[in-house]
Coordinates of C-alpha atoms and ligand atoms in Angstrom, one line a residue:
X14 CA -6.9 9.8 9.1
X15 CA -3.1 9.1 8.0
X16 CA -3.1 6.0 5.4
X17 CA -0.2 3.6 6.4
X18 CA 0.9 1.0 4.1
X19 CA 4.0 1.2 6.6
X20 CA 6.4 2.0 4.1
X21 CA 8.6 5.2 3.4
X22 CA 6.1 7.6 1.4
X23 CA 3.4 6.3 4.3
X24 CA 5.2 7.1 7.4
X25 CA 6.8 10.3 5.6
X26 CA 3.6 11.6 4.8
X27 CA 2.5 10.8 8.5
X28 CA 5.2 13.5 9.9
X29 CA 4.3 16.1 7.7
X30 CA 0.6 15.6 8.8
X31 CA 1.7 15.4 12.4
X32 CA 3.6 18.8 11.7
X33 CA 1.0 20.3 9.6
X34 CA -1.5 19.5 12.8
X35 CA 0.8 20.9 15.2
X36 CA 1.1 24.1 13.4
X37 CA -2.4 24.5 13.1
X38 CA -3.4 23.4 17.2
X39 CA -4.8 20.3 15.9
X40 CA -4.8 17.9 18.8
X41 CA -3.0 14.7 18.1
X42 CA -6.1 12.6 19.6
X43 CA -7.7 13.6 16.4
X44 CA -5.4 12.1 14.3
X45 CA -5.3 8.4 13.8
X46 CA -3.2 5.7 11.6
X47 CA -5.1 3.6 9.4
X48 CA -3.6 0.7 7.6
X49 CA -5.1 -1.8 5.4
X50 CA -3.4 -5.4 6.1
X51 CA -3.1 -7.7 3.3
X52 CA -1.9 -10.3 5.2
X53 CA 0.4 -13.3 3.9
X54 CA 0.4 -11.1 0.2
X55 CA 2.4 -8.1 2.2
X56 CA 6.0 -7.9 3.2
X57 CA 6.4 -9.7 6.8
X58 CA 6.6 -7.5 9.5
X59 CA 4.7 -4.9 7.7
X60 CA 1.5 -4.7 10.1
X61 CA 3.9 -4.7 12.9
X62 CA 5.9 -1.8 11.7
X63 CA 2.7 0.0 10.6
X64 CA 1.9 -0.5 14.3
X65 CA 5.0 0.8 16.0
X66 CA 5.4 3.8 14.0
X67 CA 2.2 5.0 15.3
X68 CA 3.1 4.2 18.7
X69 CA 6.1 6.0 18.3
X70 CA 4.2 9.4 17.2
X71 CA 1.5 8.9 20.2
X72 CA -1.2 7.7 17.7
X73 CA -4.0 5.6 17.6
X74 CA -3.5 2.5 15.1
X75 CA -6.7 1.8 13.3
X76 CA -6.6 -1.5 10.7
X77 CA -8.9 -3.1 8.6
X78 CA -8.9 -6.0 5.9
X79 CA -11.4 -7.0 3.2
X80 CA -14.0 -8.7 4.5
X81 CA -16.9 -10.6 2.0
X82 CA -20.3 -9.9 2.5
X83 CA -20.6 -13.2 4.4
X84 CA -17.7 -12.2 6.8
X85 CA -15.3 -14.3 5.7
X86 CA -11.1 -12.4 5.0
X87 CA -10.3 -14.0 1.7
X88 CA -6.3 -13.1 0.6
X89 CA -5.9 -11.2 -2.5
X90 CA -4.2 -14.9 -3.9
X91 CA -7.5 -16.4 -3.1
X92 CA -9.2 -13.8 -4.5
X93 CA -7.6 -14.3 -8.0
X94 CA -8.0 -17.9 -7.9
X95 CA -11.8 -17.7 -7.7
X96 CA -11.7 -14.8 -10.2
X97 CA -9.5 -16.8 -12.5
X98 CA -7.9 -13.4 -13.7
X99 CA -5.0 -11.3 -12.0
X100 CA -5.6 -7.4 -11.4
X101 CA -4.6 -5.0 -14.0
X102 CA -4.9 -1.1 -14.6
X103 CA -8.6 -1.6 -15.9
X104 CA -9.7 -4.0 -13.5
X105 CA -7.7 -2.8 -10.0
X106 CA -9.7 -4.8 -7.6
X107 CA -6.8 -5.7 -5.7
X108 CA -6.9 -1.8 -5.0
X109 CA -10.5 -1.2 -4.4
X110 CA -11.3 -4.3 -2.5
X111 CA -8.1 -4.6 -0.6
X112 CA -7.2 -1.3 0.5
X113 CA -10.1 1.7 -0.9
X114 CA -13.2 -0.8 0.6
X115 CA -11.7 -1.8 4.2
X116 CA -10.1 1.9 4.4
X117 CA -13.7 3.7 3.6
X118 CA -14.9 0.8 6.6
X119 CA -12.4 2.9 8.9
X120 CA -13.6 6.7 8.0
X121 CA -17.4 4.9 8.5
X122 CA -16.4 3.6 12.0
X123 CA -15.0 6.9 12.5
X124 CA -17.7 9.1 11.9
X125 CA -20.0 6.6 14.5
X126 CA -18.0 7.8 17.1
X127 CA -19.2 11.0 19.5
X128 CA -16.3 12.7 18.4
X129 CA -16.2 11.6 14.9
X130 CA -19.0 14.4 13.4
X131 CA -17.6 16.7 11.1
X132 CA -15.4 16.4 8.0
X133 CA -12.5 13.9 7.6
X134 CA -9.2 14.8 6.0
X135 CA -8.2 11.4 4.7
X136 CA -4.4 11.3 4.4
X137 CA -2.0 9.3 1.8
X138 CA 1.7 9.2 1.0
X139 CA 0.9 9.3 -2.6
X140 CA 3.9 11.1 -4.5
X141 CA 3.8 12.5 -8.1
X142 CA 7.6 10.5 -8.8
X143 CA 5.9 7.4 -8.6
X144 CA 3.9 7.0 -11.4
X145 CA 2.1 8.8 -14.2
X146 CA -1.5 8.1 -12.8
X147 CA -0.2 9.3 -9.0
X148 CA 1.2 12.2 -10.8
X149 CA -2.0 13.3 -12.5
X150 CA -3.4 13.2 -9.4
X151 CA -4.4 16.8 -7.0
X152 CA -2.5 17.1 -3.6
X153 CA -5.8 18.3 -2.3
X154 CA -9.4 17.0 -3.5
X155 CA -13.1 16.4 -2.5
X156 CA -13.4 12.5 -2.2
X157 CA -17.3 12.0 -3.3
X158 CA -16.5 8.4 -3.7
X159 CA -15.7 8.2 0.5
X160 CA -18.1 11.0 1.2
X161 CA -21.5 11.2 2.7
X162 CA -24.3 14.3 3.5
X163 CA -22.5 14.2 7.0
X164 CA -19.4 13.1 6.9
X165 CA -17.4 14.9 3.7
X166 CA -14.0 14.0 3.1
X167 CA -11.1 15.3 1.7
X168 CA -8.1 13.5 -0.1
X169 CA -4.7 15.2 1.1
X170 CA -1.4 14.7 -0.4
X171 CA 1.0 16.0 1.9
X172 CA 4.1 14.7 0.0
X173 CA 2.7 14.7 -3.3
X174 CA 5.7 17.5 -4.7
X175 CA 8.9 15.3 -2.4
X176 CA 11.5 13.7 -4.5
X177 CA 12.4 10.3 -3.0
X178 CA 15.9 11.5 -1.7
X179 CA 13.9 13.7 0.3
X180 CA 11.9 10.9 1.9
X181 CA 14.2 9.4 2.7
X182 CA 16.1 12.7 4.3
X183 CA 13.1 13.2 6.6
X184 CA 13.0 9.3 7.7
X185 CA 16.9 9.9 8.6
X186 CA 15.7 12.6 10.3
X187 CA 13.2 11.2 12.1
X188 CA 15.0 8.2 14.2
X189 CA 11.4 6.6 13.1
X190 CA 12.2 2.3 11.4
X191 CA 11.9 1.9 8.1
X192 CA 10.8 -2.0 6.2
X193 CA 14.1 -3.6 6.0
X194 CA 12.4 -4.5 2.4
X195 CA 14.4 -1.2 1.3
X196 CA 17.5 -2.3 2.3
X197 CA 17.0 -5.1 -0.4
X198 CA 16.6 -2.8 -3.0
X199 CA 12.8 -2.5 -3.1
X200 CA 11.4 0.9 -4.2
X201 CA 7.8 -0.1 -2.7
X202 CA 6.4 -1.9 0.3
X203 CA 2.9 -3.0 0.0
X204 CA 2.2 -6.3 -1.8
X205 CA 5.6 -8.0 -2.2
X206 CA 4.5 -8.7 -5.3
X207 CA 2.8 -6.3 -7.0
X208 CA 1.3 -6.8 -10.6
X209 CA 2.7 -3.0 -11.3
X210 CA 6.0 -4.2 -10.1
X211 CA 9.0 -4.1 -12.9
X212 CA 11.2 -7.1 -12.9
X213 CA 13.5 -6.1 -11.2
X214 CA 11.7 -5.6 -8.3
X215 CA 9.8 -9.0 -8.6
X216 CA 12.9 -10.5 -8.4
X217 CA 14.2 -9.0 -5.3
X218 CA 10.7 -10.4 -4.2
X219 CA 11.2 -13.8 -5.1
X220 CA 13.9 -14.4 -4.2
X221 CA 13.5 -13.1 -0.4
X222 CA 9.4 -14.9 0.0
X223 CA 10.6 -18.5 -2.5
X224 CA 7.5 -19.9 -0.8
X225 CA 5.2 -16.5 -1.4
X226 CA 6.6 -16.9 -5.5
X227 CA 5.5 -20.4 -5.3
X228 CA 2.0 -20.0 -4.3
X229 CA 2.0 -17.6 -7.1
X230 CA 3.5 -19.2 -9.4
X231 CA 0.8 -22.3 -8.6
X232 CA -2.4 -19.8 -8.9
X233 CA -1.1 -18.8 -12.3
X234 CA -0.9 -21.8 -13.7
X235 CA -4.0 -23.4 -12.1
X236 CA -6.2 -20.1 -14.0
X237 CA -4.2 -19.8 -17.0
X238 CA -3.8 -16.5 -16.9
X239 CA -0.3 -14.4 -17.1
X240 CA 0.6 -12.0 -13.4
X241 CA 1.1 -9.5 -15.8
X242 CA 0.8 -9.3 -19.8
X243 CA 2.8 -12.1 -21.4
X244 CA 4.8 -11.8 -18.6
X245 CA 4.4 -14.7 -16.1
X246 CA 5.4 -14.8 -13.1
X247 CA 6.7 -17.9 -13.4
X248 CA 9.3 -16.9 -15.8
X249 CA 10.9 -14.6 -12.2
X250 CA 11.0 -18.1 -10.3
X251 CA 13.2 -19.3 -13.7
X252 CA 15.1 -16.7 -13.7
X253 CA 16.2 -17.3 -10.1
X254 CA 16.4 -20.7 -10.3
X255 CA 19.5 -19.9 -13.0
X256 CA 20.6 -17.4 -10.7
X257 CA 19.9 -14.7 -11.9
X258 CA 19.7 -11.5 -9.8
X259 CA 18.3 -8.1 -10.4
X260 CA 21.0 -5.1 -9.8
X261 CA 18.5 -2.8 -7.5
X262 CA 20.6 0.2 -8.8
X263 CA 19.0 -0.5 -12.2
X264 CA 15.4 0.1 -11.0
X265 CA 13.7 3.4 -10.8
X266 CA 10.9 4.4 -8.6
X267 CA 8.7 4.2 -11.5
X268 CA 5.8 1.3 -11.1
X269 CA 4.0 0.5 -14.3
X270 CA 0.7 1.8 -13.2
Ligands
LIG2 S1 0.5 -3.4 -4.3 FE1 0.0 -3.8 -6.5 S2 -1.0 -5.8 -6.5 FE2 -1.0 -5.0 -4.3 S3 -3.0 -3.9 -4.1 FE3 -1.5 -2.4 -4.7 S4 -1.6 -2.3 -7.0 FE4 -2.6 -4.2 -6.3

């Protein structure tokens, strides 16, 4: 199971998977592409691209979105709002319940199919560069949190050791699309506006999705709490608003996570 965000470490880590199968006779009708939609909160386009890029490798696209216990697909936004506080490194919900719940609902699906006994090698794009935490983390590991008696899975990093120039070698490479989000400067896809995101990359945000940094900026001040801390979100929409604009060649890979 290959996790797709749909950006560049996502559909990077998908080839070297795909390769890594071939290599080892794995068919490629055991392989699927699971992506976790975060609807309006996520770059436009991005489910669409997720889509096509596993089309384009012969792949089954799998996708899943939180869902409530009553059924109901709140957005992360809405999410917040009832909460009345923003996700932060302690409390990650917009991780766990966004992406890490609905993902876990994919491997579970999975494993009711008559082919889907047995182990699950569960995929991500996750590279050390990124950020301290993803650093930290082992490019191959027992997932007990996702696991169950019969269906064990195991976390693999396939890119965990690649510098970004060499993602974006192998996307060259590969003839495979890309988020035009990168083209603006963006290090990351995902959320378009992350609450790990530096300014610099907020800004780029804003000002492509105004109306996205408005409903945004409107949570925030309807819960009285600050996107990230003391730094509001609103102060990005001021910035813009003097015309200010962030020099993408400034900002690092490096999210604050
Ligand atoms: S992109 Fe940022 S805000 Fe969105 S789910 Fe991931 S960590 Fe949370």
């Amino acid at each position: 199971v290959v996790n797709s965000s749909g950006g560049k470490d996502s559909q990077t880590a998908l080839r070297a998977a795909l390769a890594a199968c071939a290599s080892s006779g794995i068919e490629k009708s055991r392989i699927v592409v699971s992506h976790q939609c975060l609807g309006e909160m996520e770059w436009p386009g991005t489910f669409e691209l997720a889509r096509k890029q596993a089309e384009l490798h012969g792949l089954e696209f799998l996708t899943s979105k939180r869902r409530d216990k009553d059924g109901n697909e709140p957005s992360l936004l809405e999410a917040v709002r009832a909460r009345g506080k923003w996700p932060d490194s302690k409390n990650r919900y917009c991780t766990s319940d966004y992406k890490r719940g609905p993902g876990n609902r994919i491997l579970v699906e999975l494993s009711k199919r008559p082919s889907g006994h047995g182990p699950i090698l569960n995929v991500f794009g996750f590279r050390a560069e990124e950020s301290p935490a993803r650093a930290k983390k082992s490019s191959f590991a027992f997932n007990e949190r996702a696991s169950s008696k019969s269906r064990p899975v195991w976390d693999w990093l396939p890119i965990h050791d690649w510098t970004e120039k060499q993602v974006w070698a192998d996307i060259k490479e590969s003839g495979i699309p890309y988020h035009r989000a990168y083209d603006l400067g963006m290090p990351r896809l995902s959320c378009v506006m992350c609450v790990f995101a530096p300014k610099a990359a907020l800004m780029i945000a804003g000002l492509a999705n105004p109306r996205l940094l408005d409903q945004y900026c409107q949570v925030e001040a309807e819960i009285g709490h600050t996107f990230q801390n003391k730094k509001p979100i609103s102060e990005i929409r001021d910035a813009l608003a003097r015309g200010e604009r962030a020099d993408p060649k400034s900002m690092t890979g490096a999210w604050n996570m």
